Amino acid sequence: MTASTTTTMNAIVQTRYGGPEALVRAEVPVPAPGPGEVIVRVVAAGLDAGLVHLLEGRPRPVRWAMPLRGTRVLGSDFSGTIHALGPDVSGLAVGQQVFGTAQMGAGSLAEYARARVDKLAPKPAGLSHEEAAAVPVSATTALRAVRDAAQVQAGQRVLILGVAGGVGHFAAQLAVGRGSEVTGACSTAKVALAERLGIARAIDYTRSDPLSAGPFDAIIDTGGHRSLQDLRRALGEHGTLVLVGSEPEGDPLGGLGRGLRAALLNPLSRQKLVTLLSTEHRDALRDLTAEIDADRLRPVIDRVFPLAETADAVRRLGRGKGTAKTVIRVAPNS
């Protein structure tokens, strides 16, 4: 079908707040591009913890900031081909392979997604569409944590909590690539993956406390629940703590409280305490492509699901319990 004849598409839509059961397969109109936007024919879509947060409407402020009216297509990460160009778009062409993040409500869990041109970049030539779809949100977050927030340098000792998760496995590779000595913490089932990332040491946190291996020059916490006090004890006097995420069960603030406390303490501390709020942009995607092309970064995909099984994929992803990345194959023959 061409851009002129395609009017409807298969999509996974959210009709209410809840768990995976709130996701429904539906036929909806193909979105139209606005100024500075394109429509992408999605080949593959990546899942991340943010999607689970939006689906469940947590933490509670999410429901106030983004009220659910009618239905919306979820999904952020995508890899595919440009289907249509919006007004004032230059430098891109229909049929070009791209990856990036989709606009809220016209997301990537559909045959077509709407995206701003400053949120996408040419797909890395060395990656499949499934691999490219695993990169944008999680790898950008890892890049912001390792390069920008922690400013990891050669010879530094770095601890990554959740090293085998979506953000963690990217952060490990980026830190190793900068010449640091990386210790990674994960559960028993994920130790084998952690060891394949090239890190100096993988610690099963169910058997040993990774914080006892300090002091560290930087700690990147991608989803743990350790207290600020414990984390700071394992950090050097002038070290950096980067809080990327937390998934405590039953916490109405969804782990935001710890980040807020870190922000309040930071001006009073010799240590640098950072609560990371990462945003995706084409500059970061291009930087990540350079890392990929230099063979310093590679996404690890745990499993690929077809679009019709998105609810099962989200159920398996759970609350920060997935290994590396889970991807949805949208185009049947990708």
Short mmCIF file of C-alpha atoms in Angstrom, two decimals:
data_model
loop_
_atom_site.label_atom_id
_atom_site.label_comp_id
_atom_site.label_asym_id
_atom_site.label_seq_id
_atom_site.Cartn_x
_atom_site.Cartn_y
_atom_site.Cartn_z
CA MET A 1 0.00 0.00 0.00
CA THR A 2 1.23 3.53 -0.72
CA ALA A 3 1.04 6.67 1.33
CA SER A 4 -1.94 7.83 -0.76
CA THR A 5 -4.06 4.68 -0.26
CA THR A 6 -3.17 3.65 3.31
CA THR A 7 -5.90 4.91 5.64
CA THR A 8 -6.13 2.37 8.49
CA MET A 9 -3.65 0.17 10.32
CA ASN A 10 -3.35 -2.54 12.94
CA ALA A 11 -2.31 -1.19 16.32
CA ILE A 12 -2.11 -2.10 19.99
CA VAL A 13 -4.13 0.51 21.87
CA GLN A 14 -4.61 1.35 25.51
CA THR A 15 -8.24 1.80 26.51
CA ARG A 16 -7.81 2.20 30.28
CA TYR A 17 -5.18 2.18 32.99
CA GLY A 18 -4.16 -1.26 34.18
CA GLY A 19 -1.91 -4.18 33.41
CA PRO A 20 -1.27 -5.94 30.10
CA GLU A 21 -4.95 -6.83 29.90
CA ALA A 22 -5.64 -3.14 29.19
CA LEU A 23 -3.92 -3.50 25.79
CA VAL A 24 -6.26 -4.25 22.89
CA ARG A 25 -5.54 -4.96 19.22
CA ALA A 26 -7.57 -2.61 17.03
CA GLU A 27 -7.81 -1.11 13.55
CA VAL A 28 -7.26 2.65 13.78
CA PRO A 29 -6.60 5.50 11.33
CA VAL A 30 -3.06 6.00 10.08
CA PRO A 31 -1.74 9.19 11.72
CA ALA A 32 -1.00 12.25 9.61
CA PRO A 33 2.33 14.08 9.94
CA GLY A 34 2.38 17.62 11.24
CA PRO A 35 5.04 20.27 10.62
CA GLY A 36 8.48 18.87 11.34
CA GLU A 37 7.14 15.31 11.56
CA VAL A 38 7.21 12.13 9.51
CA ILE A 39 5.16 8.97 9.41
CA VAL A 40 7.25 5.84 9.80
CA ARG A 41 6.22 2.39 8.64
CA VAL A 42 7.28 0.45 11.72
CA VAL A 43 9.22 -2.77 11.25
CA ALA A 44 10.04 -3.34 14.92
CA ALA A 45 9.28 -1.63 18.24
CA GLY A 46 11.24 -1.80 21.48
CA LEU A 47 9.69 -2.08 24.94
CA ASP A 48 10.95 -0.36 28.08
CA ALA A 49 9.85 0.27 31.66
CA GLY A 50 8.38 3.64 30.70
CA LEU A 51 5.70 1.90 28.66
CA VAL A 52 4.68 -0.12 31.74
CA HIS A 53 4.48 3.10 33.75
CA LEU A 54 2.18 4.72 31.18
CA LEU A 55 0.05 1.61 30.91
CA GLU A 56 -0.46 1.40 34.67
CA GLY A 57 -0.61 5.17 35.15
CA ARG A 58 2.14 5.28 37.74
CA PRO A 59 3.45 7.06 39.58
CA ARG A 60 0.12 8.75 40.23
CA PRO A 61 1.19 12.14 38.80
CA VAL A 62 1.34 10.43 35.37
CA ARG A 63 -2.46 10.22 35.36
CA TRP A 64 -2.75 13.93 36.08
CA ALA A 65 -0.16 14.99 33.55
CA MET A 66 -1.33 12.65 30.76
CA PRO A 67 -5.02 11.85 31.30
CA LEU A 68 -6.32 8.97 29.21
CA ARG A 69 -9.18 10.07 26.98
CA GLY A 70 -10.50 7.50 24.54
CA THR A 71 -7.70 5.28 23.22
CA ARG A 72 -4.02 5.82 22.51
CA VAL A 73 -1.32 3.86 20.77
CA LEU A 74 1.58 3.19 23.11
CA GLY A 75 5.20 2.50 22.23
CA SER A 76 8.21 4.77 21.89
CA ASP A 77 11.20 3.02 20.29
CA PHE A 78 10.94 2.10 16.62
CA SER A 79 12.93 1.09 13.60
CA GLY A 80 11.41 1.24 10.14
CA THR A 81 11.14 3.22 6.92
CA ILE A 82 9.79 6.70 6.28
CA HIS A 83 6.31 6.48 4.79
CA ALA A 84 5.32 10.15 4.51
CA LEU A 85 6.85 13.58 5.15
CA GLY A 86 5.15 16.42 6.93
CA PRO A 87 5.34 20.12 6.02
CA ASP A 88 8.75 21.80 6.26
CA VAL A 89 10.67 18.49 6.43
CA SER A 90 13.92 18.40 4.50
CA GLY A 91 16.94 16.13 4.41
CA LEU A 92 14.83 12.97 4.67
CA ALA A 93 13.20 10.83 2.00
CA VAL A 94 10.31 8.39 1.75
CA GLY A 95 11.68 4.86 1.98
CA GLN A 96 14.70 5.86 4.09
CA GLN A 97 15.50 3.52 6.99
CA VAL A 98 15.40 5.30 10.36
CA PHE A 99 15.19 4.60 14.08
CA GLY A 100 14.10 6.76 16.97
CA THR A 101 11.16 7.53 19.25
CA ALA A 102 7.53 8.09 18.34
CA GLN A 103 5.10 10.75 19.47
CA MET A 104 2.86 10.09 22.44
CA GLY A 105 -0.51 8.66 21.38
CA ALA A 106 0.68 7.73 17.88
CA GLY A 107 3.30 5.30 19.07
CA SER A 108 5.34 2.44 17.68
CA LEU A 109 3.07 -0.47 18.64
CA ALA A 110 1.36 -0.06 15.30
CA GLU A 111 2.06 -0.44 11.60
CA TYR A 112 2.64 3.32 11.31
CA ALA A 113 3.91 5.81 13.89
CA ARG A 114 4.31 9.58 13.97
CA ALA A 115 7.73 10.98 14.89
CA ARG A 116 9.44 14.36 15.07
CA VAL A 117 12.45 14.71 12.82
CA ASP A 118 14.63 15.71 15.80
CA LYS A 119 13.77 12.39 17.48
CA LEU A 120 15.06 10.09 14.74
CA ALA A 121 18.23 9.31 12.79
CA PRO A 122 19.35 6.96 10.02
CA LYS A 123 19.27 3.34 11.16
CA PRO A 124 22.73 1.93 11.95
CA ALA A 125 23.74 -0.12 8.92
CA GLY A 126 25.15 -2.92 11.04
CA LEU A 127 21.95 -3.58 12.98
CA SER A 128 18.77 -5.38 12.02
CA HIS A 129 15.50 -3.51 12.51
CA GLU A 130 14.85 -5.59 15.65
CA GLU A 131 18.25 -4.62 17.07
CA ALA A 132 17.86 -0.95 16.12
CA ALA A 133 14.44 -0.80 17.79
CA ALA A 134 16.06 -1.88 21.06
CA VAL A 135 18.39 1.13 21.15
CA PRO A 136 16.75 4.60 21.37
CA VAL A 137 15.33 5.04 24.89
CA SER A 138 17.47 2.62 26.88
CA ALA A 139 20.79 3.30 25.16
CA THR A 140 20.25 7.08 25.23
CA THR A 141 19.55 6.85 28.96
CA ALA A 142 22.72 4.82 29.42
CA LEU A 143 24.73 7.35 27.40
CA ARG A 144 23.40 10.24 29.49
CA ALA A 145 24.25 8.34 32.68
CA VAL A 146 27.76 7.19 31.75
CA ARG A 147 29.05 10.04 29.60
CA ASP A 148 27.15 13.11 30.79
CA ALA A 149 26.15 12.55 34.42
CA ALA A 150 28.93 10.30 35.78
CA GLN A 151 31.52 11.48 33.23
CA VAL A 152 33.17 8.06 33.43
CA GLN A 153 36.88 8.06 32.58
CA ALA A 154 39.60 5.47 32.07
CA GLY A 155 40.80 3.79 35.26
CA GLN A 156 37.75 4.67 37.35
CA ARG A 157 35.89 2.05 39.35
CA VAL A 158 32.22 1.94 38.32
CA LEU A 159 29.35 -0.05 39.81
CA ILE A 160 26.23 -0.64 37.73
CA LEU A 161 23.20 -1.95 39.60
CA GLY A 162 20.86 -3.80 37.23
CA VAL A 163 23.70 -4.44 34.79
CA ALA A 164 21.76 -7.03 32.78
CA GLY A 165 18.67 -4.88 32.29
CA GLY A 166 17.61 -2.70 29.39
CA VAL A 167 19.59 0.38 30.43
CA GLY A 168 22.22 -1.49 32.45
CA HIS A 169 23.61 -3.67 29.66
CA PHE A 170 24.13 -0.57 27.48
CA ALA A 171 25.70 1.37 30.37
CA ALA A 172 28.13 -1.47 31.02
CA GLN A 173 29.35 -1.50 27.43
CA LEU A 174 29.72 2.29 27.32
CA ALA A 175 31.65 2.35 30.60
CA VAL A 176 33.94 -0.50 29.50
CA GLY A 177 34.53 1.31 26.22
CA ARG A 178 35.79 4.32 28.19
CA GLY A 179 38.42 2.20 29.92
CA SER A 180 36.82 1.99 33.35
CA GLU A 181 36.80 -1.03 35.67
CA VAL A 182 33.15 -2.06 35.79
CA THR A 183 31.47 -4.13 38.47
CA GLY A 184 27.93 -5.18 37.64
CA ALA A 185 25.19 -6.44 39.95
CA CYS A 186 22.26 -8.59 38.84
CA SER A 187 20.20 -11.62 39.85
CA THR A 188 21.42 -15.20 39.57
CA ALA A 189 19.74 -15.90 36.23
CA LYS A 190 21.42 -12.91 34.58
CA VAL A 191 25.04 -13.39 35.69
CA ALA A 192 25.99 -15.18 32.45
CA LEU A 193 24.77 -12.24 30.37
CA ALA A 194 26.59 -9.75 32.62
CA GLU A 195 29.85 -11.62 32.15
CA ARG A 196 29.48 -11.44 28.36
CA LEU A 197 29.43 -7.63 28.50
CA GLY A 198 33.17 -7.43 29.12
CA ILE A 199 32.92 -6.14 32.69
CA ALA A 200 35.60 -6.83 35.29
CA ARG A 201 33.28 -8.50 37.78
CA ALA A 202 29.67 -9.69 37.89
CA ILE A 203 28.08 -9.99 41.34
CA ASP A 204 24.93 -11.97 42.11
CA TYR A 205 23.24 -9.63 44.56
CA THR A 206 21.20 -12.50 46.04
CA ARG A 207 24.47 -14.00 47.33
CA SER A 208 26.75 -11.04 47.93
CA ASP A 209 26.29 -7.34 48.60
CA PRO A 210 27.77 -5.45 45.61
CA LEU A 211 28.12 -2.28 47.69
CA SER A 212 30.71 -4.02 49.87
CA ALA A 213 33.09 -4.03 46.88
CA GLY A 214 33.45 -0.25 47.07
CA PRO A 215 34.47 2.48 47.25
CA PHE A 216 33.52 3.34 43.67
CA ASP A 217 34.16 6.46 41.65
CA ALA A 218 30.67 6.17 40.17
CA ILE A 219 27.55 4.16 40.91
CA ILE A 220 24.83 3.95 38.26
CA ASP A 221 21.61 2.56 39.71
CA THR A 222 19.27 1.49 36.91
CA GLY A 223 16.48 0.13 39.05
CA GLY A 224 17.57 -0.85 42.52
CA HIS A 225 15.95 0.02 45.80
CA ARG A 226 18.96 0.61 48.02
CA SER A 227 18.78 3.62 50.27
CA LEU A 228 20.72 6.77 49.50
CA GLN A 229 22.64 6.24 52.73
CA ASP A 230 23.84 2.79 51.67
CA LEU A 231 24.73 3.94 48.16
CA ARG A 232 26.69 6.93 49.40
CA ARG A 233 28.69 4.77 51.81
CA ALA A 234 29.90 2.71 48.83
CA LEU A 235 30.87 5.85 46.92
CA GLY A 236 34.21 7.65 47.09
CA GLU A 237 34.40 11.03 48.79
CA HIS A 238 34.07 12.86 45.47
CA GLY A 239 32.25 10.09 43.60
CA THR A 240 29.08 10.36 41.52
CA LEU A 241 25.80 8.57 42.12
CA VAL A 242 23.40 8.44 39.16
CA LEU A 243 19.85 7.33 39.89
CA VAL A 244 18.25 6.13 36.67
CA GLY A 245 15.22 4.30 37.98
CA SER A 246 13.59 2.35 40.76
CA GLU A 247 10.69 -0.07 40.75
CA PRO A 248 9.58 -0.58 44.37
CA GLU A 249 6.35 -2.56 44.62
CA GLY A 250 3.45 -0.63 46.10
CA ASP A 251 5.19 2.75 46.17
CA PRO A 252 2.63 5.41 45.09
CA LEU A 253 5.48 7.66 43.94
CA GLY A 254 7.01 4.86 41.86
CA GLY A 255 10.46 5.42 43.34
CA LEU A 256 10.50 9.17 42.77
CA GLY A 257 10.96 9.91 46.47
CA ARG A 258 14.55 8.70 46.50
CA GLY A 259 15.38 10.90 43.52
CA LEU A 260 13.83 13.93 45.15
CA ARG A 261 15.87 13.35 48.30
CA ALA A 262 19.03 13.08 46.20
CA ALA A 263 18.28 16.40 44.52
CA LEU A 264 17.85 18.08 47.92
CA LEU A 265 21.07 16.60 49.32
CA ASN A 266 23.26 17.24 46.28
CA PRO A 267 24.08 20.92 47.01
CA LEU A 268 25.19 19.93 50.53
CA SER A 269 27.38 16.99 49.55
CA ARG A 270 30.94 16.58 48.28
CA GLN A 271 29.59 13.66 46.32
CA LYS A 272 27.63 14.34 43.17
CA LEU A 273 24.07 12.99 43.42
CA VAL A 274 22.22 12.97 40.10
CA THR A 275 18.62 12.00 39.40
CA LEU A 276 18.69 11.36 35.67
CA LEU A 277 15.85 12.64 33.52
CA SER A 278 16.86 11.50 30.06
CA THR A 279 15.34 12.70 26.80
CA GLU A 280 15.89 11.27 23.34
CA HIS A 281 17.30 13.40 20.53
CA ARG A 282 18.84 12.69 17.13
CA ASP A 283 22.25 13.91 18.35
CA ALA A 284 22.32 11.14 20.95
CA LEU A 285 21.13 8.62 18.36
CA ARG A 286 23.99 9.64 16.08
CA ASP A 287 26.47 9.34 18.96
CA LEU A 288 25.12 5.86 19.70
CA THR A 289 25.42 4.94 16.03
CA ALA A 290 29.09 5.92 16.18
CA GLU A 291 29.56 3.60 19.17
CA ILE A 292 27.78 0.82 17.31
CA ASP A 293 29.81 1.33 14.14
CA ALA A 294 33.01 1.23 16.21
CA ASP A 295 31.89 -2.14 17.66
CA ARG A 296 31.79 -0.74 21.21
CA LEU A 297 28.01 -1.12 21.64
CA ARG A 298 25.54 -3.83 20.72
CA PRO A 299 21.97 -4.37 21.91
CA VAL A 300 21.16 -7.72 23.49
CA ILE A 301 17.66 -8.95 22.70
CA ASP A 302 16.09 -11.37 25.13
CA ARG A 303 13.08 -12.20 22.96
CA VAL A 304 11.11 -10.96 19.94
CA PHE A 305 7.29 -11.13 19.99
CA PRO A 306 4.83 -10.55 17.14
CA LEU A 307 2.56 -7.51 17.41
CA ALA A 308 -0.45 -9.68 18.31
CA GLU A 309 1.39 -10.92 21.43
CA THR A 310 2.32 -7.49 22.78
CA ALA A 311 0.32 -8.02 25.99
CA ASP A 312 2.28 -11.21 26.68
CA ALA A 313 5.55 -9.37 26.03
CA VAL A 314 4.60 -6.58 28.46
CA ARG A 315 3.53 -9.15 31.04
CA ARG A 316 6.91 -10.87 30.74
CA LEU A 317 8.78 -7.58 30.93
CA GLY A 318 7.13 -6.80 34.25
CA ARG A 319 8.40 -4.15 36.59
CA GLY A 320 12.06 -3.90 35.77
CA LYS A 321 12.52 -7.67 35.76
CA GLY A 322 13.28 -8.19 32.08
CA THR A 323 16.68 -9.26 30.81
CA ALA A 324 18.28 -6.82 28.37
CA LYS A 325 15.70 -5.84 25.71
CA THR A 326 12.33 -7.17 24.57
CA VAL A 327 11.26 -6.27 21.03
CA ILE A 328 7.98 -6.41 19.11
CA ARG A 329 8.14 -7.38 15.44
CA VAL A 330 5.46 -5.28 13.74
CA ALA A 331 6.05 -6.04 10.06
CA PRO A 332 5.37 -9.77 9.51
CA ASN A 333 8.37 -10.39 7.25
CA SER A 334 10.96 -8.09 8.85
#
